[in-house]
Amino acid sequence: MAAQPARRARDPRIEALRLAAILAIAVFHTFQPLFARTAAWVQLGDAAAAQAAAAAGDPAAAFALCPPAAGALGFINLLGAFGNCAFFAISGFFLIPAAARAAGRDSYWRDQARRCVRRAGTVLSSVLLYAVLALAVSAWVTPLPGVSLHETGWLLGGLEFIWVYLALIAATPVIGALWARCPHPVRLTALIVAAVYAVNAYIAFASPGEAERGLLEWRKLMSAASYLAAFLAGGALAWRREHGAKGGRTARARILPLVATAACAAVLELGLAWAGAGDLMVATSFKSTSAISFALALLALRTACTPRSPAGPDAGGTGPAGRLAVRSASHILGFYIMQSMFYALWRPAADAALSSAVAAALPAGAGTVCLAATAAGIIASLLLVIALLAVDAALHAPARLLSARSRG
């Protein structure tokens, strides 16, 4: 039997991007209700009513009165789709080229099946762990609305992101085999991405549908298609990096497109806020349809890619920050699951942090309210990420210890 190749060390820059993605998602969820109310005030365009509401303590009205702050909220609302797209793009970056390179081997399907089972087992065991924990908390600590053995929404629709990821894991062997046989996989991926985001633009700007969607409603399925597009785009980025022209690029050249795109997005949101176009602010960041978020995610991954070297990326040779990023990123699956299942626990805490900041800043005026609420929301999001990563690390520590002892 041929020896298995050594497992490639993790690149701390890409692991740091994984952490940035979950922080972006946490920030997005923290500010999502505030953004929705702010966009409604911006669209209404009634300054007198907004001033009265802001004076009474409504932070959404205060944001609407300050276009730069409303524009900042519009940019923050792009972060949810950015984080999700970054996660799937990173997965595709590693999984698709690895499968395509192995596609010609006699043992391809058997090896890929083993990998799929192992990856799926990791996902399903984590879901089971946190489902049991959520049921226990709901039964014996504090009720979690919707979390029970008699309801399925918290496990199906609530974990849509996880099930799409699981489906892509299962589809990776087929994708890899087709990828290896396709003469121009990068061009085909570009066509798929263009088609997906053309439909997404129609949804966002012309046919958003109802606020609550069925699991198999076609607009809901386009969320899965968007994640597939990000997954394929990540694979295309890695494929082009492996098979395209080699050439050194400075760090500045790699980061400039990302910075320029982020700046253009911020200016766009500011312009829409200033013009009173609250409906367009919603459309540009509507659910998972945002082409801006997709572009930012792909450019962020492109920026994070370490230049190829004969030895490959060596996480073990990095400093403490790199090692911390690698270690912390191994717990992000737990974050995704917990932030959905335990929404009823962390949402009131985030709202309380925003309310306290608004109440403290209210005497100083609308501008100070916006700054205080933004700072409080970001800090609350960061604390949520740290807490959930720490919980996942603690819950998996015994298994990791046993695994280390068995190898030793």
GROMACS .gro file of C-alpha atoms in nm:
model
  408
    1MET     CA    1   0.000   0.000   0.000
    2ALA     CA    2   0.132   0.344  -0.093
    3ALA     CA    3   0.222   0.570   0.193
    4GLN     CA    4  -0.025   0.847   0.261
    5PRO     CA    5   0.111   1.196   0.201
    6ALA     CA    6   0.185   1.397   0.510
    7ARG     CA    7  -0.090   1.632   0.613
    8ARG     CA    8  -0.011   1.980   0.494
    9ALA     CA    9   0.049   2.237   0.765
   10ARG     CA   10  -0.214   2.506   0.792
   11ASP     CA   11  -0.138   2.851   0.659
   12PRO     CA   12  -0.189   3.098   0.947
   13ARG     CA   13  -0.294   3.375   0.708
   14ILE     CA   14  -0.580   3.168   0.571
   15GLU     CA   15  -0.673   3.054   0.921
   16ALA     CA   16  -0.679   3.420   1.024
   17LEU     CA   17  -0.920   3.484   0.734
   18ARG     CA   18  -1.145   3.207   0.870
   19LEU     CA   19  -1.149   3.389   1.205
   20ALA     CA   20  -1.216   3.722   1.033
   21ALA     CA   21  -1.508   3.557   0.853
   22ILE     CA   22  -1.678   3.443   1.174
   23LEU     CA   23  -1.618   3.781   1.335
   24ALA     CA   24  -1.778   3.942   1.028
   25ILE     CA   25  -2.079   3.712   1.067
   26ALA     CA   26  -2.109   3.793   1.438
   27VAL     CA   27  -2.093   4.169   1.370
   28PHE     CA   28  -2.351   4.133   1.092
   29HIS     CA   29  -2.596   3.947   1.319
   30THR     CA   30  -2.545   4.194   1.603
   31PHE     CA   31  -2.635   4.492   1.384
   32GLN     CA   32  -2.888   4.327   1.151
   33PRO     CA   33  -3.207   4.442   1.332
   34LEU     CA   34  -3.065   4.793   1.377
   35PHE     CA   35  -2.975   4.814   1.007
   36ALA     CA   36  -3.326   4.707   0.901
   37ARG     CA   37  -3.485   4.980   1.113
   38THR     CA   38  -3.228   5.238   1.001
   39ALA     CA   39  -3.288   5.161   0.632
   40ALA     CA   40  -3.662   5.209   0.691
   41TRP     CA   41  -3.598   5.552   0.848
   42VAL     CA   42  -3.362   5.647   0.562
   43GLN     CA   43  -3.625   5.547   0.307
   44LEU     CA   44  -3.897   5.738   0.494
   45GLY     CA   45  -3.695   6.058   0.473
   46ASP     CA   46  -3.889   6.237   0.750
   47ALA     CA   47  -3.618   6.430   0.935
   48ALA     CA   48  -3.856   6.579   1.193
   49ALA     CA   49  -3.996   6.241   1.290
   50ALA     CA   50  -3.647   6.092   1.299
   51GLN     CA   51  -3.522   6.372   1.526
   52ALA     CA   52  -3.811   6.317   1.767
   53ALA     CA   53  -3.751   5.942   1.771
   54ALA     CA   54  -3.375   5.986   1.817
   55ALA     CA   55  -3.435   6.220   2.109
   56ALA     CA   56  -3.657   5.953   2.262
   57GLY     CA   57  -3.373   5.701   2.240
   58ASP     CA   58  -3.429   5.521   1.906
   59PRO     CA   59  -3.077   5.445   1.776
   60ALA     CA   60  -3.209   5.361   1.426
   61ALA     CA   61  -3.345   5.714   1.392
   62ALA     CA   62  -3.013   5.855   1.514
   63PHE     CA   63  -2.825   5.654   1.250
   64ALA     CA   64  -3.069   5.770   0.981
   65LEU     CA   65  -3.000   6.133   1.073
   66CYS     CA   66  -2.626   6.078   1.023
   67PRO     CA   67  -2.558   5.952   0.665
   68PRO     CA   68  -2.197   5.845   0.737
   69ALA     CA   69  -2.322   5.630   1.026
   70ALA     CA   70  -2.608   5.488   0.818
   71GLY     CA   71  -2.359   5.415   0.540
   72ALA     CA   72  -2.135   5.236   0.790
   73LEU     CA   73  -2.432   5.019   0.890
   74GLY     CA   74  -2.492   4.947   0.522
   75PHE     CA   75  -2.132   4.830   0.490
   76ILE     CA   76  -2.164   4.619   0.805
   77ASN     CA   77  -2.469   4.452   0.651
   78LEU     CA   78  -2.242   4.324   0.372
   79LEU     CA   79  -2.033   4.132   0.625
   80GLY     CA   80  -2.274   3.842   0.674
   81ALA     CA   81  -2.259   3.724   0.313
   82PHE     CA   82  -1.886   3.809   0.308
   83GLY     CA   83  -1.817   3.575   0.599
   84ASN     CA   84  -2.024   3.291   0.454
   85CYS     CA   85  -1.870   3.326   0.108
   86ALA     CA   86  -1.520   3.338   0.259
   87PHE     CA   87  -1.585   3.013   0.448
   88PHE     CA   88  -1.701   2.828   0.136
   89ALA     CA   89  -1.430   2.979  -0.085
   90ILE     CA   90  -1.160   2.862   0.157
   91SER     CA   91  -1.313   2.513   0.163
   92GLY     CA   92  -1.319   2.499  -0.216
   93PHE     CA   93  -0.965   2.637  -0.231
   94PHE     CA   94  -0.837   2.324  -0.057
   95LEU     CA   95  -1.088   2.052  -0.140
   96ILE     CA   96  -1.142   2.093  -0.516
   97PRO     CA   97  -0.778   2.098  -0.636
   98ALA     CA   98  -0.689   1.809  -0.404
   99ALA     CA   99  -0.974   1.600  -0.547
  100ALA     CA  100  -0.894   1.699  -0.906
  101ARG     CA  101  -0.525   1.607  -0.867
  102ALA     CA  102  -0.621   1.264  -0.736
  103ALA     CA  103  -0.891   1.199  -0.997
  104GLY     CA  104  -0.675   0.976  -1.216
  105ARG     CA  105  -0.587   0.723  -0.945
  106ASP     CA  106  -0.741   0.378  -0.941
  107SER     CA  107  -0.838   0.420  -0.578
  108TYR     CA  108  -0.987   0.766  -0.633
  109TRP     CA  109  -1.350   0.692  -0.542
  110ARG     CA  110  -1.260   0.474  -0.245
  111ASP     CA  111  -1.017   0.732  -0.107
  112GLN     CA  112  -1.260   1.018  -0.162
  113ALA     CA  113  -1.540   0.822   0.006
  114ARG     CA  114  -1.318   0.776   0.312
  115ARG     CA  115  -1.243   1.146   0.323
  116CYS     CA  116  -1.609   1.235   0.284
  117VAL     CA  117  -1.711   1.004   0.565
  118ARG     CA  118  -1.441   1.146   0.793
  119ARG     CA  119  -1.535   1.508   0.719
  120ALA     CA  120  -1.908   1.439   0.743
  121GLY     CA  121  -1.851   1.259   1.072
  122THR     CA  122  -1.682   1.567   1.214
  123VAL     CA  123  -1.974   1.787   1.110
  124LEU     CA  124  -2.248   1.552   1.226
  125SER     CA  125  -2.083   1.476   1.559
  126SER     CA  126  -2.055   1.849   1.628
  127VAL     CA  127  -2.420   1.905   1.538
  128LEU     CA  128  -2.521   1.616   1.764
  129LEU     CA  129  -2.307   1.746   2.052
  130TYR     CA  130  -2.458   2.094   2.041
  131ALA     CA  131  -2.810   1.968   1.976
  132VAL     CA  132  -2.792   1.764   2.298
  133LEU     CA  133  -2.645   2.063   2.481
  134ALA     CA  134  -2.916   2.297   2.347
  135LEU     CA  135  -3.191   2.056   2.451
  136ALA     CA  136  -3.038   2.027   2.798
  137VAL     CA  137  -3.010   2.404   2.837
  138SER     CA  138  -3.367   2.451   2.714
  139ALA     CA  139  -3.500   2.184   2.950
  140TRP     CA  140  -3.306   2.259   3.268
  141VAL     CA  141  -3.149   2.607   3.249
  142THR     CA  142  -3.359   2.848   3.044
  143PRO     CA  143  -3.612   2.785   2.766
  144LEU     CA  144  -3.475   2.829   2.413
  145PRO     CA  145  -3.769   2.913   2.182
  146GLY     CA  146  -3.808   2.655   1.906
  147VAL     CA  147  -3.552   2.414   2.051
  148SER     CA  148  -3.723   2.085   2.132
  149LEU     CA  149  -3.759   1.727   2.012
  150HIS     CA  150  -4.099   1.816   1.866
  151GLU     CA  151  -3.967   2.091   1.634
  152THR     CA  152  -3.726   2.068   1.342
  153GLY     CA  153  -3.672   2.430   1.235
  154TRP     CA  154  -3.375   2.479   1.466
  155LEU     CA  155  -3.202   2.176   1.312
  156LEU     CA  156  -3.303   2.221   0.946
  157GLY     CA  157  -3.354   2.584   0.844
  158GLY     CA  158  -3.155   2.711   1.138
  159LEU     CA  159  -2.852   2.513   1.028
  160GLU     CA  160  -2.898   2.561   0.653
  161PHE     CA  161  -2.538   2.680   0.624
  162ILE     CA  162  -2.409   2.358   0.784
  163TRP     CA  163  -2.622   2.130   0.564
  164VAL     CA  164  -2.506   2.308   0.247
  165TYR     CA  165  -2.148   2.259   0.363
  166LEU     CA  166  -2.218   1.891   0.424
  167ALA     CA  167  -2.373   1.857   0.077
  168LEU     CA  168  -2.066   2.015  -0.083
  169ILE     CA  169  -1.839   1.779   0.110
  170ALA     CA  170  -2.039   1.489  -0.033
  171ALA     CA  171  -2.026   1.640  -0.383
  172THR     CA  172  -1.651   1.709  -0.377
  173PRO     CA  173  -1.547   1.374  -0.536
  174VAL     CA  174  -1.784   1.434  -0.829
  175ILE     CA  175  -1.674   1.796  -0.860
  176GLY     CA  176  -1.308   1.690  -0.852
  177ALA     CA  177  -1.359   1.424  -1.120
  178LEU     CA  178  -1.545   1.664  -1.349
  179TRP     CA  179  -1.291   1.937  -1.279
  180ALA     CA  180  -1.003   1.713  -1.389
  181ARG     CA  181  -1.182   1.632  -1.717
  182CYS     CA  182  -1.291   1.987  -1.795
  183PRO     CA  183  -1.048   2.162  -2.035
  184HIS     CA  184  -1.123   2.508  -1.892
  185PRO     CA  185  -1.257   2.471  -1.535
  186VAL     CA  186  -1.176   2.831  -1.437
  187ARG     CA  187  -1.370   2.973  -1.732
  188LEU     CA  188  -1.665   2.745  -1.660
  189THR     CA  189  -1.658   2.854  -1.296
  190ALA     CA  190  -1.666   3.220  -1.405
  191LEU     CA  191  -1.977   3.150  -1.616
  192ILE     CA  192  -2.148   2.973  -1.325
  193VAL     CA  193  -2.067   3.258  -1.087
  194ALA     CA  194  -2.196   3.516  -1.337
  195ALA     CA  195  -2.522   3.323  -1.384
  196VAL     CA  196  -2.576   3.279  -1.010
  197TYR     CA  197  -2.523   3.647  -0.933
  198ALA     CA  198  -2.738   3.758  -1.225
  199VAL     CA  199  -3.027   3.566  -1.067
  200ASN     CA  200  -2.927   3.703  -0.725
  201ALA     CA  201  -2.945   4.058  -0.860
  202TYR     CA  202  -3.297   3.988  -0.987
  203ILE     CA  203  -3.397   3.859  -0.643
  204ALA     CA  204  -3.242   4.151  -0.453
  205PHE     CA  205  -3.361   4.435  -0.676
  206ALA     CA  206  -3.680   4.303  -0.839
  207SER     CA  207  -3.824   4.000  -0.658
  208PRO     CA  208  -3.717   3.969  -0.292
  209GLY     CA  209  -4.026   3.764  -0.204
  210GLU     CA  210  -4.164   3.718   0.146
  211ALA     CA  211  -3.955   3.778   0.459
  212GLU     CA  212  -4.012   3.418   0.570
  213ARG     CA  213  -3.923   3.159   0.307
  214GLY     CA  214  -3.986   2.788   0.288
  215LEU     CA  215  -3.684   2.561   0.294
  216LEU     CA  216  -3.734   2.464  -0.073
  217GLU     CA  217  -3.854   2.803  -0.200
  218TRP     CA  218  -3.646   2.890  -0.508
  219ARG     CA  219  -3.507   3.211  -0.363
  220LYS     CA  220  -3.399   3.017  -0.055
  221LEU     CA  221  -3.228   2.762  -0.280
  222MET     CA  222  -3.033   3.045  -0.441
  223SER     CA  223  -2.855   3.088  -0.108
  224ALA     CA  224  -2.720   2.736  -0.152
  225ALA     CA  225  -2.633   2.817  -0.515
  226SER     CA  226  -2.442   3.124  -0.395
  227TYR     CA  227  -2.241   2.912  -0.153
  228LEU     CA  228  -2.171   2.662  -0.432
  229ALA     CA  229  -2.048   2.951  -0.649
  230ALA     CA  230  -1.811   3.060  -0.370
  231PHE     CA  231  -1.692   2.700  -0.325
  232LEU     CA  232  -1.617   2.667  -0.697
  233ALA     CA  233  -1.457   3.011  -0.710
  234GLY     CA  234  -1.222   2.918  -0.426
  235GLY     CA  235  -1.123   2.606  -0.621
  236ALA     CA  236  -1.071   2.812  -0.934
  237LEU     CA  237  -0.848   3.054  -0.744
  238ALA     CA  238  -0.630   2.768  -0.618
  239TRP     CA  239  -0.626   2.601  -0.961
  240ARG     CA  240  -0.517   2.919  -1.133
  241ARG     CA  241  -0.252   2.970  -0.868
  242GLU     CA  242  -0.117   2.621  -0.933
  243HIS     CA  243  -0.144   2.618  -1.312
  244GLY     CA  244  -0.128   2.985  -1.404
  245ALA     CA  245   0.175   3.199  -1.468
  246LYS     CA  246   0.415   3.210  -1.176
  247GLY     CA  247   0.530   3.552  -1.079
  248GLY     CA  248   0.610   3.742  -0.767
  249ARG     CA  249   0.368   3.999  -0.641
  250THR     CA  250   0.441   4.238  -0.362
  251ALA     CA  251   0.222   4.239  -0.053
  252ARG     CA  252   0.094   4.582  -0.159
  253ALA     CA  253  -0.008   4.455  -0.502
  254ARG     CA  254  -0.194   4.162  -0.347
  255ILE     CA  255  -0.393   4.373  -0.101
  256LEU     CA  256  -0.467   4.675  -0.322
  257PRO     CA  257  -0.769   4.523  -0.508
  258LEU     CA  258  -0.926   4.420  -0.176
  259VAL     CA  259  -0.880   4.764  -0.023
  260ALA     CA  260  -1.008   4.936  -0.339
  261THR     CA  261  -1.319   4.716  -0.353
  262ALA     CA  262  -1.393   4.767   0.017
  263ALA     CA  263  -1.351   5.143  -0.025
  264CYS     CA  264  -1.586   5.149  -0.326
  265ALA     CA  265  -1.843   4.947  -0.129
  266ALA     CA  266  -1.820   5.190   0.164
  267VAL     CA  267  -1.857   5.490  -0.068
  268LEU     CA  268  -2.156   5.326  -0.238
  269GLU     CA  269  -2.334   5.266   0.094
  270LEU     CA  270  -2.255   5.621   0.206
  271GLY     CA  271  -2.394   5.761  -0.120
  272LEU     CA  272  -2.713   5.559  -0.089
  273ALA     CA  273  -2.760   5.673   0.271
  274TRP     CA  274  -2.704   6.035   0.173
  275ALA     CA  275  -2.952   6.003  -0.115
  276GLY     CA  276  -3.218   5.857   0.114
  277ALA     CA  277  -3.224   5.529  -0.080
  278GLY     CA  278  -3.289   5.292   0.208
  279ASP     CA  279  -3.443   5.036  -0.028
  280LEU     CA  280  -3.123   5.020  -0.234
  281MET     CA  281  -2.915   4.988   0.083
  282VAL     CA  282  -3.119   4.679   0.163
  283ALA     CA  283  -3.093   4.545  -0.193
  284THR     CA  284  -2.713   4.575  -0.216
  285SER     CA  285  -2.673   4.353   0.089
  286PHE     CA  286  -2.991   4.144   0.060
  287LYS     CA  287  -2.945   3.811   0.240
  288SER     CA  288  -2.682   3.601   0.055
  289THR     CA  289  -2.729   3.768  -0.284
  290SER     CA  290  -2.462   4.038  -0.260
  291ALA     CA  291  -2.208   4.033  -0.541
  292ILE     CA  292  -2.008   4.290  -0.343
  293SER     CA  293  -1.975   4.051  -0.048
  294PHE     CA  294  -1.874   3.769  -0.283
  295ALA     CA  295  -1.605   3.985  -0.446
  296LEU     CA  296  -1.470   4.095  -0.108
  297ALA     CA  297  -1.452   3.733   0.011
  298LEU     CA  298  -1.267   3.612  -0.299
  299LEU     CA  299  -1.026   3.906  -0.292
  300ALA     CA  300  -0.963   3.849   0.079
  301LEU     CA  301  -0.874   3.485   0.007
  302ARG     CA  302  -0.651   3.591  -0.280
  303THR     CA  303  -0.475   3.833  -0.046
  304ALA     CA  304  -0.436   3.572   0.227
  305CYS     CA  305  -0.278   3.314  -0.003
  306THR     CA  306   0.086   3.274   0.094
  307PRO     CA  307   0.321   3.268  -0.208
  308ARG     CA  308   0.420   2.915  -0.299
  309SER     CA  309   0.751   2.795  -0.164
  310PRO     CA  310   0.923   2.455  -0.194
  311ALA     CA  311   0.859   2.377   0.170
  312GLY     CA  312   0.497   2.495   0.165
  313PRO     CA  313   0.339   2.703   0.438
  314ASP     CA  314   0.472   2.617   0.778
  315ALA     CA  315   0.235   2.713   1.056
  316GLY     CA  316   0.469   2.569   1.311
  317GLY     CA  317   0.737   2.819   1.219
  318THR     CA  318   0.520   3.124   1.271
  319GLY     CA  319   0.508   3.343   1.577
  320PRO     CA  320   0.256   3.321   1.863
  321ALA     CA  321  -0.011   3.512   1.669
  322GLY     CA  322   0.002   3.267   1.380
  323ARG     CA  323  -0.011   2.965   1.609
  324LEU     CA  324  -0.306   3.117   1.796
  325ALA     CA  325  -0.490   3.176   1.466
  326VAL     CA  326  -0.435   2.816   1.357
  327ARG     CA  327  -0.546   2.680   1.695
  328SER     CA  328  -0.852   2.906   1.720
  329ALA     CA  329  -0.968   2.842   1.363
  330SER     CA  330  -1.004   2.471   1.437
  331HIS     CA  331  -1.310   2.561   1.648
  332ILE     CA  332  -1.508   2.767   1.397
  333LEU     CA  333  -1.749   2.485   1.311
  334GLY     CA  334  -1.866   2.497   1.673
  335PHE     CA  335  -1.914   2.873   1.640
  336TYR     CA  336  -2.141   2.837   1.336
  337ILE     CA  337  -2.356   2.578   1.510
  338MET     CA  338  -2.377   2.751   1.849
  339GLN     CA  339  -2.454   3.099   1.717
  340SER     CA  340  -2.762   2.950   1.551
  341MET     CA  341  -2.880   2.710   1.822
  342PHE     CA  342  -2.819   2.950   2.110
  343TYR     CA  343  -2.945   3.264   1.935
  344ALA     CA  344  -3.200   3.319   2.211
  345LEU     CA  345  -2.917   3.346   2.465
  346TRP     CA  346  -2.675   3.581   2.293
  347ARG     CA  347  -2.925   3.803   2.108
  348PRO     CA  348  -3.065   3.967   2.426
  349ALA     CA  349  -2.710   4.022   2.552
  350ALA     CA  350  -2.612   4.196   2.228
  351ASP     CA  351  -2.927   4.408   2.234
  352ALA     CA  352  -2.860   4.502   2.597
  353ALA     CA  353  -2.506   4.613   2.510
  354LEU     CA  354  -2.640   4.837   2.231
  355SER     CA  355  -2.918   4.975   2.451
  356SER     CA  356  -2.678   5.058   2.735
  357ALA     CA  357  -2.441   5.237   2.498
  358VAL     CA  358  -2.727   5.436   2.346
  359ALA     CA  359  -2.865   5.535   2.687
  360ALA     CA  360  -2.523   5.653   2.805
  361ALA     CA  361  -2.458   5.856   2.489
  362LEU     CA  362  -2.807   5.999   2.440
  363PRO     CA  363  -2.744   6.334   2.615
  364ALA     CA  364  -2.451   6.403   2.380
  365GLY     CA  365  -2.657   6.386   2.061
  366ALA     CA  366  -2.719   6.162   1.761
  367GLY     CA  367  -2.356   6.149   1.642
  368THR     CA  368  -2.229   6.025   1.976
  369VAL     CA  369  -2.513   5.771   1.993
  370CYS     CA  370  -2.402   5.628   1.658
  371LEU     CA  371  -2.037   5.602   1.765
  372ALA     CA  372  -2.125   5.447   2.101
  373ALA     CA  373  -2.366   5.194   1.952
  374THR     CA  374  -2.118   5.094   1.681
  375ALA     CA  375  -1.836   5.046   1.929
  376ALA     CA  376  -2.057   4.853   2.171
  377GLY     CA  377  -2.188   4.625   1.896
  378ILE     CA  378  -1.842   4.543   1.765
  379ILE     CA  379  -1.708   4.471   2.114
  380ALA     CA  380  -2.012   4.252   2.192
  381SER     CA  381  -1.958   4.061   1.866
  382LEU     CA  382  -1.590   4.006   1.943
  383LEU     CA  383  -1.672   3.880   2.293
  384LEU     CA  384  -1.933   3.644   2.146
  385VAL     CA  385  -1.677   3.496   1.904
  386ILE     CA  386  -1.419   3.451   2.179
  387ALA     CA  387  -1.676   3.292   2.412
  388LEU     CA  388  -1.808   3.044   2.155
  389LEU     CA  389  -1.459   2.944   2.039
  390ALA     CA  390  -1.360   2.892   2.403
  391VAL     CA  391  -1.668   2.677   2.469
  392ASP     CA  392  -1.593   2.461   2.166
  393ALA     CA  393  -1.230   2.425   2.270
  394ALA     CA  394  -1.331   2.322   2.622
  395LEU     CA  395  -1.589   2.068   2.502
  396HIS     CA  396  -1.346   1.908   2.257
  397ALA     CA  397  -1.043   1.916   2.487
  398PRO     CA  398  -1.096   1.562   2.629
  399ALA     CA  399  -1.125   1.411   2.281
  400ARG     CA  400  -0.814   1.593   2.163
  401LEU     CA  401  -0.622   1.478   2.472
  402LEU     CA  402  -0.723   1.115   2.414
  403SER     CA  403  -0.627   1.142   2.048
  404ALA     CA  404  -0.287   1.288   2.136
  405ARG     CA  405  -0.222   1.011   2.389
  406SER     CA  406  -0.319   0.740   2.140
  407ARG     CA  407  -0.075   0.882   1.885
  408GLY     CA  408   0.197   0.913   2.147
   0.00000   0.00000   0.00000
